[in-house]
Amino acid sequence: MTTQASSARSKAARAKAFSMPIELIDVSDPQLFEDDTVGHYFERLRQDDPVHQIENPLFGKFWSVTRYQDIMQVDTSHGVYSSDWTQGGITIMDRPLDQRLQMFIAMDQPKHDEQRKSVSPIVAPANLASMEQTIRSRTGKVLDGLPRNETFNWVDRVSVELTTLMLATLFDFPMKDRHLLAWWTEVATSAPEMGGTLSQEKRQAELGKCLAYFTGLWNERVNAPPTNDLISMLAYSPATRNMGPMEFLGNLILLIVGGNDTTRNSMTGGLHALSQNPEQFAKLRANPALIDSMVPEIIRWQTPLAHMRRTALADAELGGKRIKKGDKVVMWYLSGNRDATAIANPDQFIIDRARPRQHLSFGFGIHRCVGNRLAELQLKILWEEMLKRFPTIDVMEEPTRVRSNFVRGFTDLPVRIPA
């Protein structure tokens, strides 16, 4: 699509969003994310109804929280807004109790804190420092293997490959089977209600295969001396060593998806953003030290997880609206990251922002992303190694986006590297 055609499409989408009756706006529609037009609807809600309730046939009745400060209030009020799986969990979709994944991000205190501490040593500063050379070496090898003067899919060849290599290292997972980690990510995050290709029965069966594979690894690790990988950490921690199967599976999916989607989609989203903003790419080439501020700007711009859900434990007031006990409250991080009352020029991609880490992409409070520094390190190394090798990377077509209101990601980004 040409720049002119893209601009015309965006103007038409914005006009539609601003002419629609406010009570009909439903930002949970996955089509809006696949088309990348949801931002116009968020803009309308931030302006006219920042805490907005609607009922959706699939997701039921829920509140959309779209402004930065209101999202912060929900995300840090853990005694008022629950993320516990027994209350509904962290995504907009309500599932039967026996299908809900029991992961520590979907737990309240104190159990959340206890289980989170089990795996947090994997991203301690000393451990990140010890992994840096491995990440750099692998990144260089992947980049050196890319074709020249030939169009290829950046998502598969770079983003997926690098993130699965990293995940395999974190889990001490057999490298020959690392493609399974990418597959289980897709299974866990692509529900049939969102256009996923697997029925709910097949999805559950595939997740069962994931559980079986990792149970084998658990049994190996629990009968060996402790090592510095996630499975061994879970097996030896008092807070996690007695997990039931669904809790083990839930925490596996959390760590797989958390270690995959945020980094993977930021790796693609950053390249796409720079292709759309050539003046920023020129600024980066002239001063590679800007990578340090560009990385958090990429993560803000992309917002790899569009929302997190909470359930009200008590009546509360939010943005002038009365939230009732039991109400579903959805924090739209993607919208908060475009809120001009909190972030200057939020609709511009600016790699040398004065406060680039002032974004919501990692969440806030006790549920702030445990692997945020590892994600930033991977992106930093990727761009350092790319700038050493490639004067230009040409994006050949618009990306194909994931049909999901949860994961804001890509399946394809056709690119070409000139010889």
mmCIF file of N, CA and C in Angstrom, residues 100-102 207-208 210-212 214-215 240 242-253:
data_model
loop_
_atom_site.group_PDB
_atom_site.id
_atom_site.type_symbol
_atom_site.label_atom_id
_atom_site.label_comp_id
_atom_site.label_asym_id
_atom_site.label_seq_id
_atom_site.Cartn_x
_atom_site.Cartn_y
_atom_site.Cartn_z
ATOM 1 N N ARG A 100 -9.253 -22.177 32.692
ATOM 2 C CA ARG A 100 -8.447 -21.003 33.016
ATOM 3 C C ARG A 100 -7.043 -21.438 33.440
ATOM 4 N N LEU A 101 -6.052 -20.748 32.895
ATOM 5 C CA LEU A 101 -4.665 -21.065 33.222
ATOM 6 C C LEU A 101 -4.284 -20.387 34.540
ATOM 7 N N GLN A 102 -3.742 -21.191 35.447
ATOM 8 C CA GLN A 102 -3.399 -20.712 36.788
ATOM 9 C C GLN A 102 -1.930 -20.279 36.801
ATOM 10 N N LEU A 207 -2.154 -27.836 24.234
ATOM 11 C CA LEU A 207 -1.606 -27.385 25.505
ATOM 12 C C LEU A 207 -1.262 -28.585 26.399
ATOM 13 N N GLY A 208 -2.029 -29.664 26.263
ATOM 14 C CA GLY A 208 -1.705 -30.888 26.988
ATOM 15 C C GLY A 208 -0.364 -31.462 26.553
ATOM 16 N N CYS A 210 2.123 -29.661 25.471
ATOM 17 C CA CYS A 210 3.109 -28.770 26.095
ATOM 18 C C CYS A 210 3.366 -29.203 27.532
ATOM 19 N N LEU A 211 2.289 -29.454 28.267
ATOM 20 C CA LEU A 211 2.425 -29.883 29.657
ATOM 21 C C LEU A 211 3.214 -31.184 29.750
ATOM 22 N N ALA A 212 2.918 -32.135 28.874
ATOM 23 C CA ALA A 212 3.603 -33.434 28.917
ATOM 24 C C ALA A 212 5.101 -33.289 28.643
ATOM 25 N N PHE A 214 7.025 -30.606 29.082
ATOM 26 C CA PHE A 214 7.708 -29.935 30.186
ATOM 27 C C PHE A 214 7.691 -30.761 31.463
ATOM 28 N N THR A 215 6.702 -31.623 31.631
ATOM 29 C CA THR A 215 6.703 -32.517 32.793
ATOM 30 C C THR A 215 7.914 -33.450 32.732
ATOM 31 N N THR A 240 6.674 -23.134 44.407
ATOM 32 C CA THR A 240 6.213 -23.714 43.135
ATOM 33 C C THR A 240 6.467 -25.209 42.995
ATOM 34 N N ASN A 242 5.311 -27.719 44.481
ATOM 35 C CA ASN A 242 4.152 -28.592 44.664
ATOM 36 C C ASN A 242 2.960 -28.171 43.805
ATOM 37 N N MET A 243 3.227 -27.495 42.686
ATOM 38 C CA MET A 243 2.147 -27.069 41.797
ATOM 39 C C MET A 243 1.416 -28.261 41.196
ATOM 40 N N GLY A 244 0.097 -28.108 41.018
ATOM 41 C CA GLY A 244 -0.663 -29.088 40.266
ATOM 42 C C GLY A 244 -0.443 -28.902 38.772
ATOM 43 N N PRO A 245 -0.939 -29.828 37.956
ATOM 44 C CA PRO A 245 -0.698 -29.751 36.510
ATOM 45 C C PRO A 245 -1.174 -28.445 35.874
ATOM 46 N N MET A 246 -2.370 -27.951 36.216
ATOM 47 C CA MET A 246 -2.883 -26.747 35.584
ATOM 48 C C MET A 246 -2.099 -25.505 36.011
ATOM 49 N N GLU A 247 -1.598 -25.530 37.228
ATOM 50 C CA GLU A 247 -0.790 -24.395 37.691
ATOM 51 C C GLU A 247 0.585 -24.416 37.022
ATOM 52 N N PHE A 248 1.157 -25.604 36.881
ATOM 53 C CA PHE A 248 2.431 -25.738 36.174
ATOM 54 C C PHE A 248 2.270 -25.287 34.723
ATOM 55 N N LEU A 249 1.222 -25.761 34.062
ATOM 56 C CA LEU A 249 0.977 -25.362 32.678
ATOM 57 C C LEU A 249 0.773 -23.853 32.581
ATOM 58 N N GLY A 250 -0.007 -23.292 33.492
ATOM 59 C CA GLY A 250 -0.256 -21.859 33.460
ATOM 60 C C GLY A 250 1.020 -21.052 33.565
ATOM 61 N N ASN A 251 1.888 -21.417 34.499
ATOM 62 C CA ASN A 251 3.141 -20.681 34.640
ATOM 63 C C ASN A 251 4.076 -20.903 33.459
ATOM 64 N N LEU A 252 4.038 -22.090 32.869
ATOM 65 C CA LEU A 252 4.819 -22.320 31.645
ATOM 66 C C LEU A 252 4.360 -21.389 30.530
ATOM 67 N N ILE A 253 3.047 -21.331 30.315
ATOM 68 C CA ILE A 253 2.512 -20.487 29.247
ATOM 69 C C ILE A 253 2.839 -19.023 29.517
#
